[in-house]
PDB file of C-alpha atoms in Angstrom:
ATOM      1  CA  UNK Y  26      64.798  -7.969 -37.287  1.00 44.00           C
ATOM      2  CA  UNK Y  27      67.563 -10.571 -36.814  1.00 46.00           C
ATOM      3  CA  UNK Y  28      70.186 -10.906 -39.464  1.00 47.00           C
ATOM      4  CA  UNK Y  29      71.204 -14.326 -40.804  1.00 47.00           C
ATOM      5  CA  UNK Y  30      74.912 -14.955 -41.089  1.00 46.00           C
ATOM      6  CA  UNK Y  31      75.681 -16.977 -44.202  1.00 49.00           C
ATOM      7  CA  UNK Y  32      77.431 -20.212 -43.698  1.00 48.00           C
ATOM      8  CA  UNK Y  33      81.132 -20.032 -44.533  1.00 51.00           C
ATOM      9  CA  UNK Y  34      82.316 -22.217 -47.295  1.00 50.00           C
ATOM     10  CA  UNK Y  35      85.547 -22.951 -49.154  1.00 47.00           C
ATOM     11  CA  UNK Y  36      88.816 -24.621 -48.231  1.00 45.00           C
ATOM     12  CA  UNK Y  37      89.691 -22.210 -45.475  1.00 51.00           C
ATOM     13  CA  UNK Y  38      86.385 -22.801 -43.655  1.00 50.00           C
ATOM     14  CA  UNK Y  39      86.785 -26.491 -44.163  1.00 45.00           C
ATOM     15  CA  UNK Y  40      90.178 -26.437 -42.575  1.00 48.00           C
ATOM     16  CA  UNK Y  41      88.832 -24.487 -39.589  1.00 53.00           C
ATOM     17  CA  UNK Y  42      86.190 -27.144 -39.158  1.00 53.00           C
ATOM     18  CA  UNK Y  43      88.891 -29.816 -39.199  1.00 51.00           C
ATOM     19  CA  UNK Y  44      87.700 -31.484 -42.385  1.00 49.00           C
ATOM     20  CA  UNK Y  45      90.625 -30.698 -44.727  1.00 43.00           C
ATOM     21  CA  UNK Y  46      94.196 -30.607 -43.333  1.00 47.00           C
ATOM     22  CA  UNK Y  47      96.284 -27.630 -44.423  1.00 50.00           C
ATOM     23  CA  UNK Y  48      98.505 -28.203 -47.486  1.00 46.00           C
ATOM     24  CA  UNK Y  49     101.991 -29.030 -46.363  1.00 55.00           C
ATOM     25  CA  UNK Y  50     105.155 -30.748 -47.501  1.00 69.00           C
ATOM     26  CA  UNK Y  51     106.226 -31.797 -44.035  1.00 85.00           C
ATOM     27  CA  UNK Y  52     108.691 -34.655 -44.101  1.00 89.00           C
ATOM     28  CA  UNK Y  53     106.589 -36.919 -41.960  1.00 88.00           C
ATOM     29  CA  UNK Y  54     103.601 -36.642 -44.249  1.00 90.00           C
ATOM     30  CA  UNK Y  55     105.780 -37.184 -47.330  1.00 90.00           C
ATOM     31  CA  UNK Y  56     107.232 -40.299 -45.759  1.00 91.00           C
ATOM     32  CA  UNK Y  57     103.681 -41.457 -44.843  1.00 91.00           C
ATOM     33  CA  UNK Y  58     102.573 -41.086 -48.481  1.00 90.00           C
ATOM     34  CA  UNK Y  59     105.690 -43.021 -49.634  1.00 91.00           C
ATOM     35  CA  UNK Y  60     104.853 -45.774 -47.170  1.00 92.00           C
ATOM     36  CA  UNK Y  61     101.343 -45.972 -48.593  1.00 90.00           C
ATOM     37  CA  UNK Y  62     102.629 -46.124 -52.170  1.00 90.00           C
ATOM     38  CA  UNK Y  63     105.199 -48.839 -51.333  1.00 90.00           C
ATOM     39  CA  UNK Y  64     102.570 -51.211 -50.023  1.00 89.00           C
ATOM     40  CA  UNK Y  65      99.861 -50.344 -52.535  1.00 88.00           C
ATOM     41  CA  UNK Y  66     101.468 -52.502 -55.290  1.00 84.00           C
ATOM     42  CA  UNK Y  67     101.619 -56.356 -55.254  1.00 84.00           C
ATOM     43  CA  UNK Y  68     105.297 -56.380 -56.288  1.00 84.00           C
ATOM     44  CA  UNK Y  69     106.344 -55.249 -52.813  1.00 89.00           C
ATOM     45  CA  UNK Y  70     104.798 -58.203 -51.056  1.00 90.00           C
ATOM     46  CA  UNK Y  71     106.073 -60.683 -53.552  1.00 90.00           C
ATOM     47  CA  UNK Y  72     109.614 -59.241 -53.476  1.00 89.00           C
ATOM     48  CA  UNK Y  73     109.697 -59.362 -49.669  1.00 93.00           C
ATOM     49  CA  UNK Y  74     108.274 -62.899 -49.602  1.00 92.00           C
ATOM     50  CA  UNK Y  75     110.869 -64.043 -52.108  1.00 90.00           C
ATOM     51  CA  UNK Y  76     113.608 -62.453 -49.953  1.00 92.00           C
ATOM     52  CA  UNK Y  77     112.492 -64.302 -46.890  1.00 94.00           C
ATOM     53  CA  UNK Y  78     111.812 -67.680 -48.575  1.00 94.00           C
ATOM     54  CA  UNK Y  79     114.872 -67.740 -50.771  1.00 92.00           C
ATOM     55  CA  UNK Y  80     117.324 -66.628 -48.098  1.00 93.00           C
ATOM     56  CA  UNK Y  81     115.957 -68.977 -45.369  1.00 95.00           C
ATOM     57  CA  UNK Y  82     115.559 -71.934 -47.765  1.00 94.00           C
ATOM     58  CA  UNK Y  83     119.071 -71.675 -49.123  1.00 94.00           C
ATOM     59  CA  UNK Y  84     120.531 -71.126 -45.667  1.00 93.00           C
ATOM     60  CA  UNK Y  85     118.996 -74.404 -44.484  1.00 93.00           C
ATOM     61  CA  UNK Y  86     120.198 -76.279 -47.614  1.00 94.00           C
ATOM     62  CA  UNK Y  87     123.736 -74.922 -47.124  1.00 91.00           C
ATOM     63  CA  UNK Y  88     123.833 -76.054 -43.482  1.00 91.00           C
ATOM     64  CA  UNK Y  89     122.451 -79.507 -44.405  1.00 91.00           C
ATOM     65  CA  UNK Y  90     124.717 -79.849 -47.448  1.00 88.00           C
ATOM     66  CA  UNK Y  91     127.764 -78.932 -45.537  1.00 85.00           C
ATOM     67  CA  UNK Y  92     127.170 -81.607 -42.909  1.00 85.00           C
ATOM     68  CA  UNK Y  93     126.457 -84.119 -45.610  1.00 83.00           C
ATOM     69  CA  UNK Y  94     129.769 -83.223 -47.279  1.00 76.00           C
ATOM     70  CA  UNK Y  95     131.606 -83.721 -43.976  1.00 75.00           C
ATOM     71  CA  UNK Y  96     130.039 -87.083 -43.493  1.00 67.00           C
ATOM     72  CA  UNK Y  97     131.247 -88.250 -46.893  1.00 68.00           C
ATOM     73  CA  UNK Y  98     134.719 -86.753 -46.552  1.00 64.00           C
ATOM     74  CA  UNK Y  99     137.135 -88.331 -44.138  1.00 53.00           C
ATOM     75  CA  UNK Y 100     139.573 -85.444 -44.249  1.00 57.00           C
ATOM     76  CA  UNK Y 101     140.071 -82.766 -41.618  1.00 52.00           C
ATOM     77  CA  UNK Y 102     137.037 -80.642 -40.970  1.00 54.00           C
ATOM     78  CA  UNK Y 103     137.489 -77.204 -42.649  1.00 59.00           C
ATOM     79  CA  UNK Y 104     137.053 -74.148 -40.469  1.00 72.00           C
ATOM     80  CA  UNK Y 105     133.909 -72.200 -41.082  1.00 79.00           C
ATOM     81  CA  UNK Y 106     131.669 -69.656 -39.360  1.00 86.00           C
ATOM     82  CA  UNK Y 107     128.372 -71.254 -38.184  1.00 89.00           C
ATOM     83  CA  UNK Y 108     126.369 -68.076 -38.252  1.00 91.00           C
ATOM     84  CA  UNK Y 109     127.582 -67.107 -41.735  1.00 90.00           C
ATOM     85  CA  UNK Y 110     126.784 -70.665 -42.944  1.00 91.00           C
ATOM     86  CA  UNK Y 111     123.165 -70.340 -41.876  1.00 93.00           C
ATOM     87  CA  UNK Y 112     123.014 -66.927 -43.659  1.00 93.00           C
ATOM     88  CA  UNK Y 113     124.338 -68.549 -46.815  1.00 91.00           C
ATOM     89  CA  UNK Y 114     121.106 -67.606 -48.651  1.00 92.00           C
ATOM     90  CA  UNK Y 115     121.832 -63.893 -48.431  1.00 92.00           C
ATOM     91  CA  UNK Y 116     123.981 -64.223 -51.607  1.00 87.00           C
ATOM     92  CA  UNK Y 117     120.763 -64.668 -53.641  1.00 88.00           C
ATOM     93  CA  UNK Y 118     118.312 -63.032 -51.183  1.00 90.00           C
ATOM     94  CA  UNK Y 119     120.059 -59.701 -51.734  1.00 92.00           C
ATOM     95  CA  UNK Y 120     118.883 -59.884 -55.327  1.00 92.00           C
ATOM     96  CA  UNK Y 121     115.232 -59.578 -54.194  1.00 92.00           C
ATOM     97  CA  UNK Y 122     116.168 -56.556 -52.045  1.00 94.00           C
ATOM     98  CA  UNK Y 123     118.056 -54.898 -54.935  1.00 95.00           C
ATOM     99  CA  UNK Y 124     115.108 -55.478 -57.297  1.00 94.00           C
ATOM    100  CA  UNK Y 125     112.567 -53.934 -54.852  1.00 94.00           C
ATOM    101  CA  UNK Y 126     114.931 -51.008 -54.130  1.00 95.00           C
ATOM    102  CA  UNK Y 127     115.133 -50.242 -57.817  1.00 94.00           C
ATOM    103  CA  UNK Y 128     111.381 -50.453 -58.325  1.00 93.00           C
ATOM    104  CA  UNK Y 129     110.627 -48.158 -55.467  1.00 92.00           C
ATOM    105  CA  UNK Y 130     111.617 -45.175 -57.539  1.00 92.00           C
ATOM    106  CA  UNK Y 131     112.206 -46.296 -61.081  1.00 92.00           C
ATOM    107  CA  UNK Y 132     108.584 -47.441 -61.701  1.00 90.00           C
ATOM    108  CA  UNK Y 133     107.308 -43.886 -61.036  1.00 90.00           C
ATOM    109  CA  UNK Y 134     109.528 -42.657 -63.904  1.00 89.00           C
ATOM    110  CA  UNK Y 135     108.407 -45.519 -66.173  1.00 87.00           C
ATOM    111  CA  UNK Y 136     104.757 -44.681 -65.659  1.00 87.00           C
ATOM    112  CA  UNK Y 137     105.249 -40.915 -65.512  1.00 88.00           C
ATOM    113  CA  UNK Y 138     103.635 -40.865 -62.128  1.00 88.00           C
ATOM    114  CA  UNK Y 139     106.738 -39.011 -60.880  1.00 88.00           C
ATOM    115  CA  UNK Y 140     105.201 -35.835 -62.283  1.00 88.00           C
ATOM    116  CA  UNK Y 141     102.274 -35.974 -59.986  1.00 87.00           C
ATOM    117  CA  UNK Y 142     104.631 -36.882 -57.125  1.00 87.00           C
ATOM    118  CA  UNK Y 143     106.804 -33.888 -57.803  1.00 87.00           C
ATOM    119  CA  UNK Y 144     103.837 -31.579 -58.085  1.00 86.00           C
ATOM    120  CA  UNK Y 145     102.663 -32.642 -54.585  1.00 85.00           C
ATOM    121  CA  UNK Y 146     106.244 -32.652 -53.243  1.00 86.00           C
ATOM    122  CA  UNK Y 147     108.321 -30.135 -55.275  1.00 87.00           C
ATOM    123  CA  UNK Y 148     111.319 -30.368 -52.972  1.00 90.00           C
ATOM    124  CA  UNK Y 149     113.075 -33.186 -54.713  1.00 92.00           C
ATOM    125  CA  UNK Y 150     115.746 -33.966 -52.138  1.00 93.00           C
ATOM    126  CA  UNK Y 151     113.040 -34.275 -49.542  1.00 93.00           C
ATOM    127  CA  UNK Y 152     111.155 -36.662 -51.736  1.00 93.00           C
ATOM    128  CA  UNK Y 153     114.259 -38.742 -52.332  1.00 95.00           C
ATOM    129  CA  UNK Y 154     115.077 -38.792 -48.639  1.00 95.00           C
ATOM    130  CA  UNK Y 155     111.587 -39.896 -47.657  1.00 95.00           C
ATOM    131  CA  UNK Y 156     111.566 -42.736 -50.276  1.00 95.00           C
ATOM    132  CA  UNK Y 157     115.030 -43.883 -49.061  1.00 96.00           C
ATOM    133  CA  UNK Y 158     114.058 -43.742 -45.370  1.00 96.00           C
ATOM    134  CA  UNK Y 159     110.873 -45.722 -45.910  1.00 96.00           C
ATOM    135  CA  UNK Y 160     112.573 -48.344 -47.979  1.00 96.00           C
ATOM    136  CA  UNK Y 161     115.549 -48.803 -45.668  1.00 96.00           C
ATOM    137  CA  UNK Y 162     113.311 -49.218 -42.617  1.00 96.00           C
ATOM    138  CA  UNK Y 163     111.293 -51.921 -44.399  1.00 96.00           C
ATOM    139  CA  UNK Y 164     114.410 -53.617 -45.646  1.00 96.00           C
ATOM    140  CA  UNK Y 165     115.989 -53.572 -42.180  1.00 96.00           C
ATOM    141  CA  UNK Y 166     112.896 -55.145 -40.513  1.00 96.00           C
ATOM    142  CA  UNK Y 167     112.483 -57.864 -43.174  1.00 96.00           C
ATOM    143  CA  UNK Y 168     116.211 -58.435 -43.178  1.00 96.00           C
ATOM    144  CA  UNK Y 169     116.258 -58.970 -39.467  1.00 96.00           C
ATOM    145  CA  UNK Y 170     113.308 -61.371 -39.628  1.00 96.00           C
ATOM    146  CA  UNK Y 171     115.010 -63.236 -42.372  1.00 96.00           C
ATOM    147  CA  UNK Y 172     118.364 -63.541 -40.534  1.00 96.00           C
ATOM    148  CA  UNK Y 173     116.694 -64.818 -37.386  1.00 96.00           C
ATOM    149  CA  UNK Y 174     114.623 -67.345 -39.287  1.00 96.00           C
ATOM    150  CA  UNK Y 175     117.714 -68.517 -41.171  1.00 95.00           C
ATOM    151  CA  UNK Y 176     119.678 -68.884 -37.988  1.00 95.00           C
ATOM    152  CA  UNK Y 177     117.056 -70.769 -36.009  1.00 95.00           C
ATOM    153  CA  UNK Y 178     116.067 -73.068 -38.839  1.00 95.00           C
ATOM    154  CA  UNK Y 179     119.650 -73.720 -39.999  1.00 93.00           C
ATOM    155  CA  UNK Y 180     121.365 -74.438 -36.738  1.00 92.00           C
ATOM    156  CA  UNK Y 181     119.539 -77.716 -36.028  1.00 92.00           C
ATOM    157  CA  UNK Y 182     120.975 -79.121 -39.244  1.00 91.00           C
ATOM    158  CA  UNK Y 183     124.553 -78.604 -37.942  1.00 89.00           C
ATOM    159  CA  UNK Y 184     126.389 -81.088 -35.827  1.00 87.00           C
ATOM    160  CA  UNK Y 185     126.351 -80.352 -32.053  1.00 85.00           C
ATOM    161  CA  UNK Y 186     130.074 -79.277 -32.164  1.00 84.00           C
ATOM    162  CA  UNK Y 187     129.286 -76.567 -34.715  1.00 86.00           C
ATOM    163  CA  UNK Y 188     126.147 -75.071 -33.254  1.00 89.00           C
ATOM    164  CA  UNK Y 189     126.113 -71.669 -31.631  1.00 89.00           C
ATOM    165  CA  UNK Y 190     123.532 -69.933 -29.433  1.00 89.00           C
ATOM    166  CA  UNK Y 191     121.948 -66.520 -29.835  1.00 89.00           C
ATOM    167  CA  UNK Y 192     123.950 -65.272 -26.832  1.00 86.00           C
ATOM    168  CA  UNK Y 193     127.367 -66.466 -28.008  1.00 88.00           C
ATOM    169  CA  UNK Y 194     130.048 -63.811 -28.854  1.00 89.00           C
ATOM    170  CA  UNK Y 195     129.565 -62.227 -32.163  1.00 90.00           C
ATOM    171  CA  UNK Y 196     126.201 -63.926 -32.972  1.00 93.00           C
ATOM    172  CA  UNK Y 197     123.815 -60.979 -32.306  1.00 95.00           C
ATOM    173  CA  UNK Y 198     126.109 -58.628 -34.289  1.00 95.00           C
ATOM    174  CA  UNK Y 199     126.273 -61.101 -37.185  1.00 94.00           C
ATOM    175  CA  UNK Y 200     122.467 -61.494 -37.284  1.00 95.00           C
ATOM    176  CA  UNK Y 201     122.011 -57.768 -37.149  1.00 96.00           C
ATOM    177  CA  UNK Y 202     124.673 -57.574 -39.871  1.00 95.00           C
ATOM    178  CA  UNK Y 203     122.504 -59.811 -42.031  1.00 95.00           C
ATOM    179  CA  UNK Y 204     119.692 -57.257 -41.817  1.00 96.00           C
ATOM    180  CA  UNK Y 205     122.121 -54.438 -42.486  1.00 96.00           C
ATOM    181  CA  UNK Y 206     123.516 -56.257 -45.507  1.00 96.00           C
ATOM    182  CA  UNK Y 207     120.031 -56.781 -46.958  1.00 96.00           C
ATOM    183  CA  UNK Y 208     119.248 -53.090 -46.507  1.00 96.00           C
ATOM    184  CA  UNK Y 209     122.554 -52.087 -48.092  1.00 96.00           C
ATOM    185  CA  UNK Y 210     121.932 -54.393 -51.033  1.00 96.00           C
ATOM    186  CA  UNK Y 211     118.505 -52.871 -51.500  1.00 96.00           C
ATOM    187  CA  UNK Y 212     119.967 -49.372 -51.368  1.00 96.00           C
ATOM    188  CA  UNK Y 213     122.209 -50.221 -54.275  1.00 96.00           C
ATOM    189  CA  UNK Y 214     119.122 -50.955 -56.274  1.00 96.00           C
ATOM    190  CA  UNK Y 215     117.447 -47.821 -55.020  1.00 96.00           C
ATOM    191  CA  UNK Y 216     120.433 -45.669 -55.804  1.00 97.00           C
ATOM    192  CA  UNK Y 217     120.636 -46.985 -59.356  1.00 97.00           C
ATOM    193  CA  UNK Y 218     116.898 -46.568 -59.778  1.00 95.00           C
ATOM    194  CA  UNK Y 219     117.222 -42.909 -58.889  1.00 95.00           C
ATOM    195  CA  UNK Y 220     120.271 -42.497 -61.129  1.00 95.00           C
ATOM    196  CA  UNK Y 221     119.121 -44.340 -64.258  1.00 94.00           C
ATOM    197  CA  UNK Y 222     115.334 -43.853 -63.814  1.00 93.00           C
ATOM    198  CA  UNK Y 223     114.841 -47.191 -65.685  1.00 92.00           C
ATOM    199  CA  UNK Y 224     113.882 -50.336 -63.858  1.00 92.00           C
ATOM    200  CA  UNK Y 225     115.680 -52.899 -66.065  1.00 93.00           C
ATOM    201  CA  UNK Y 226     118.801 -50.799 -66.212  1.00 95.00           C
ATOM    202  CA  UNK Y 227     118.871 -50.231 -62.495  1.00 95.00           C
ATOM    203  CA  UNK Y 228     118.428 -53.940 -61.671  1.00 95.00           C
ATOM    204  CA  UNK Y 229     121.116 -54.877 -64.158  1.00 95.00           C
ATOM    205  CA  UNK Y 230     123.568 -52.345 -62.684  1.00 96.00           C
ATOM    206  CA  UNK Y 231     122.858 -53.477 -59.080  1.00 95.00           C
ATOM    207  CA  UNK Y 232     123.149 -57.185 -59.945  1.00 94.00           C
ATOM    208  CA  UNK Y 233     126.415 -56.525 -61.747  1.00 95.00           C
ATOM    209  CA  UNK Y 234     127.957 -54.731 -58.800  1.00 94.00           C
ATOM    210  CA  UNK Y 235     126.620 -57.141 -56.096  1.00 94.00           C
ATOM    211  CA  UNK Y 236     126.800 -60.520 -57.790  1.00 93.00           C
ATOM    212  CA  UNK Y 237     128.751 -60.535 -61.027  1.00 93.00           C
ATOM    213  CA  UNK Y 238     131.779 -58.299 -60.542  1.00 93.00           C
ATOM    214  CA  UNK Y 239     132.751 -59.136 -56.950  1.00 92.00           C
ATOM    215  CA  UNK Y 240     134.087 -62.661 -57.834  1.00 91.00           C
ATOM    216  CA  UNK Y 241     135.823 -61.336 -60.917  1.00 92.00           C
ATOM    217  CA  UNK Y 242     137.834 -58.796 -58.883  1.00 91.00           C
ATOM    218  CA  UNK Y 243     139.721 -61.691 -57.413  1.00 88.00           C
ATOM    219  CA  UNK Y 244     141.420 -62.080 -60.798  1.00 90.00           C
ATOM    220  CA  UNK Y 245     143.037 -58.609 -60.581  1.00 90.00           C
ATOM    221  CA  UNK Y 246     146.792 -58.916 -60.176  1.00 90.00           C
ATOM    222  CA  UNK Y 247     149.151 -57.653 -57.396  1.00 88.00           C
ATOM    223  CA  UNK Y 248     148.533 -55.875 -54.126  1.00 90.00           C
ATOM    224  CA  UNK Y 249     146.231 -53.293 -55.712  1.00 91.00           C
ATOM    225  CA  UNK Y 250     144.099 -56.063 -57.099  1.00 89.00           C
ATOM    226  CA  UNK Y 251     143.730 -57.694 -53.689  1.00 90.00           C
ATOM    227  CA  UNK Y 252     142.928 -54.287 -52.151  1.00 90.00           C
ATOM    228  CA  UNK Y 253     140.218 -53.626 -54.760  1.00 91.00           C
ATOM    229  CA  UNK Y 254     138.773 -57.110 -54.321  1.00 90.00           C
ATOM    230  CA  UNK Y 255     138.596 -56.885 -50.466  1.00 90.00           C
ATOM    231  CA  UNK Y 256     136.930 -53.476 -50.555  1.00 92.00           C
ATOM    232  CA  UNK Y 257     134.502 -54.102 -53.465  1.00 92.00           C
ATOM    233  CA  UNK Y 258     130.810 -53.964 -52.686  1.00 93.00           C
ATOM    234  CA  UNK Y 259     129.568 -57.334 -51.442  1.00 93.00           C
ATOM    235  CA  UNK Y 260     133.068 -58.644 -50.834  1.00 91.00           C
ATOM    236  CA  UNK Y 261     133.345 -55.969 -48.136  1.00 93.00           C
ATOM    237  CA  UNK Y 262     129.746 -55.904 -47.043  1.00 93.00           C
ATOM    238  CA  UNK Y 263     129.562 -59.614 -46.241  1.00 91.00           C
ATOM    239  CA  UNK Y 264     132.143 -59.187 -43.482  1.00 91.00           C
ATOM    240  CA  UNK Y 265     129.328 -57.986 -41.212  1.00 93.00           C
ATOM    241  CA  UNK Y 266     127.593 -61.318 -41.436  1.00 93.00           C
ATOM    242  CA  UNK Y 267     130.418 -63.278 -39.836  1.00 91.00           C
ATOM    243  CA  UNK Y 268     130.455 -63.905 -36.047  1.00 87.00           C
ATOM    244  CA  UNK Y 269     134.210 -64.352 -36.399  1.00 83.00           C
ATOM    245  CA  UNK Y 270     136.492 -64.115 -39.362  1.00 74.00           C
ATOM    246  CA  UNK Y 271     137.861 -67.420 -40.788  1.00 68.00           C
ATOM    247  CA  UNK Y 272     141.546 -67.204 -41.577  1.00 58.00           C
ATOM    248  CA  UNK Y 273     141.158 -69.349 -44.710  1.00 53.00           C
ATOM    249  CA  UNK Y 274     138.143 -67.346 -45.998  1.00 58.00           C
ATOM    250  CA  UNK Y 275     137.909 -64.665 -48.630  1.00 65.00           C
ATOM    251  CA  UNK Y 276     136.708 -61.925 -46.329  1.00 70.00           C
ATOM    252  CA  UNK Y 277     139.604 -60.161 -44.688  1.00 77.00           C
ATOM    253  CA  UNK Y 278     138.180 -56.886 -43.439  1.00 84.00           C
ATOM    254  CA  UNK Y 279     136.828 -56.331 -39.922  1.00 90.00           C
ATOM    255  CA  UNK Y 280     132.968 -56.474 -39.839  1.00 91.00           C
ATOM    256  CA  UNK Y 281     132.265 -52.835 -39.340  1.00 94.00           C
ATOM    257  CA  UNK Y 282     135.079 -51.720 -41.621  1.00 94.00           C
ATOM    258  CA  UNK Y 283     133.796 -53.896 -44.377  1.00 93.00           C
ATOM    259  CA  UNK Y 284     130.271 -52.629 -43.986  1.00 95.00           C
ATOM    260  CA  UNK Y 285     131.442 -49.018 -43.904  1.00 96.00           C
ATOM    261  CA  UNK Y 286     133.072 -49.466 -47.295  1.00 96.00           C
ATOM    262  CA  UNK Y 287     129.848 -51.214 -48.562  1.00 96.00           C
ATOM    263  CA  UNK Y 288     127.788 -48.194 -47.328  1.00 96.00           C
ATOM    264  CA  UNK Y 289     130.100 -45.580 -48.792  1.00 97.00           C
ATOM    265  CA  UNK Y 290     129.826 -47.197 -52.194  1.00 96.00           C
ATOM    266  CA  UNK Y 291     126.057 -47.081 -52.466  1.00 96.00           C
ATOM    267  CA  UNK Y 292     126.002 -43.601 -50.860  1.00 97.00           C
ATOM    268  CA  UNK Y 293     128.376 -42.427 -53.630  1.00 97.00           C
ATOM    269  CA  UNK Y 294     125.955 -43.634 -56.285  1.00 97.00           C
ATOM    270  CA  UNK Y 295     122.974 -42.105 -54.463  1.00 97.00           C
ATOM    271  CA  UNK Y 296     124.801 -38.754 -54.058  1.00 97.00           C
ATOM    272  CA  UNK Y 297     125.253 -38.548 -57.901  1.00 97.00           C
ATOM    273  CA  UNK Y 298     121.609 -39.552 -58.331  1.00 95.00           C
ATOM    274  CA  UNK Y 299     120.503 -36.727 -55.912  1.00 95.00           C
ATOM    275  CA  UNK Y 300     122.490 -34.114 -57.849  1.00 95.00           C
ATOM    276  CA  UNK Y 301     121.035 -35.178 -61.149  1.00 94.00           C
ATOM    277  CA  UNK Y 302     117.505 -35.435 -59.681  1.00 92.00           C
ATOM    278  CA  UNK Y 303     117.636 -31.743 -58.805  1.00 91.00           C
ATOM    279  CA  UNK Y 304     119.032 -30.723 -62.217  1.00 90.00           C
ATOM    280  CA  UNK Y 305     117.075 -32.972 -64.595  1.00 84.00           C
ATOM    281  CA  UNK Y 306     113.490 -32.595 -65.652  1.00 78.00           C
ATOM    282  CA  UNK Y 307     110.978 -35.224 -64.566  1.00 68.00           C
TER     283      UNK Y 307
END
């Protein structure tokens, strides 16, 4: 009499059959989940589209307007950086990056979805790192696309004597710098989103540090005031978008030195946010 072996059921049997993957909080799977969440909402596509359109459009207008101004002014031609001129839209384009960076994490707190996320990924620093990595990769890629479009669409509007090529000294670094600047601006929003856990507050803080306060620091008196102004957020970060520094310009730091200060400043905010994320309840 032959015996019948009952079919094995349950999660363990399903995993052995390759139906259900084993539960894990591996970093690559956490990052994959964050990637899916980032592109599952319409605001991501709209923010990225706004970043590309606004930055490219304003860059073209700046190049065209500068040449029109030179045609109407018979005085000596002022010195300017042609690459930075074509990237003139980054001043407002960074706003879209900061807004998206803030929303990447703050919206989960607003909707209380963060509780489910932390249940699936209880290691909070791993979760924060995965969110940051996914966002910064997206911001870099879109920032690089935006910089290239701004450069190739803006250069034809310049006079022949001002045009530069992609292979000219400093140009590749400045275009890569545009992408890095977009990513850094977005990380300011991300850091404040993790710190404040409130979308409106995070966006307000990021906009204040990136757009409102930098020009005001030029009003600070003395040598210490100039030092603060030169090293303050976007004042320092924009140095990376110049192919060569203009002596009469407001940026005085070397490109990589300025961007290093820019990066350290958003890292400081993110470090505080990471400490509080571990200590605070969801």
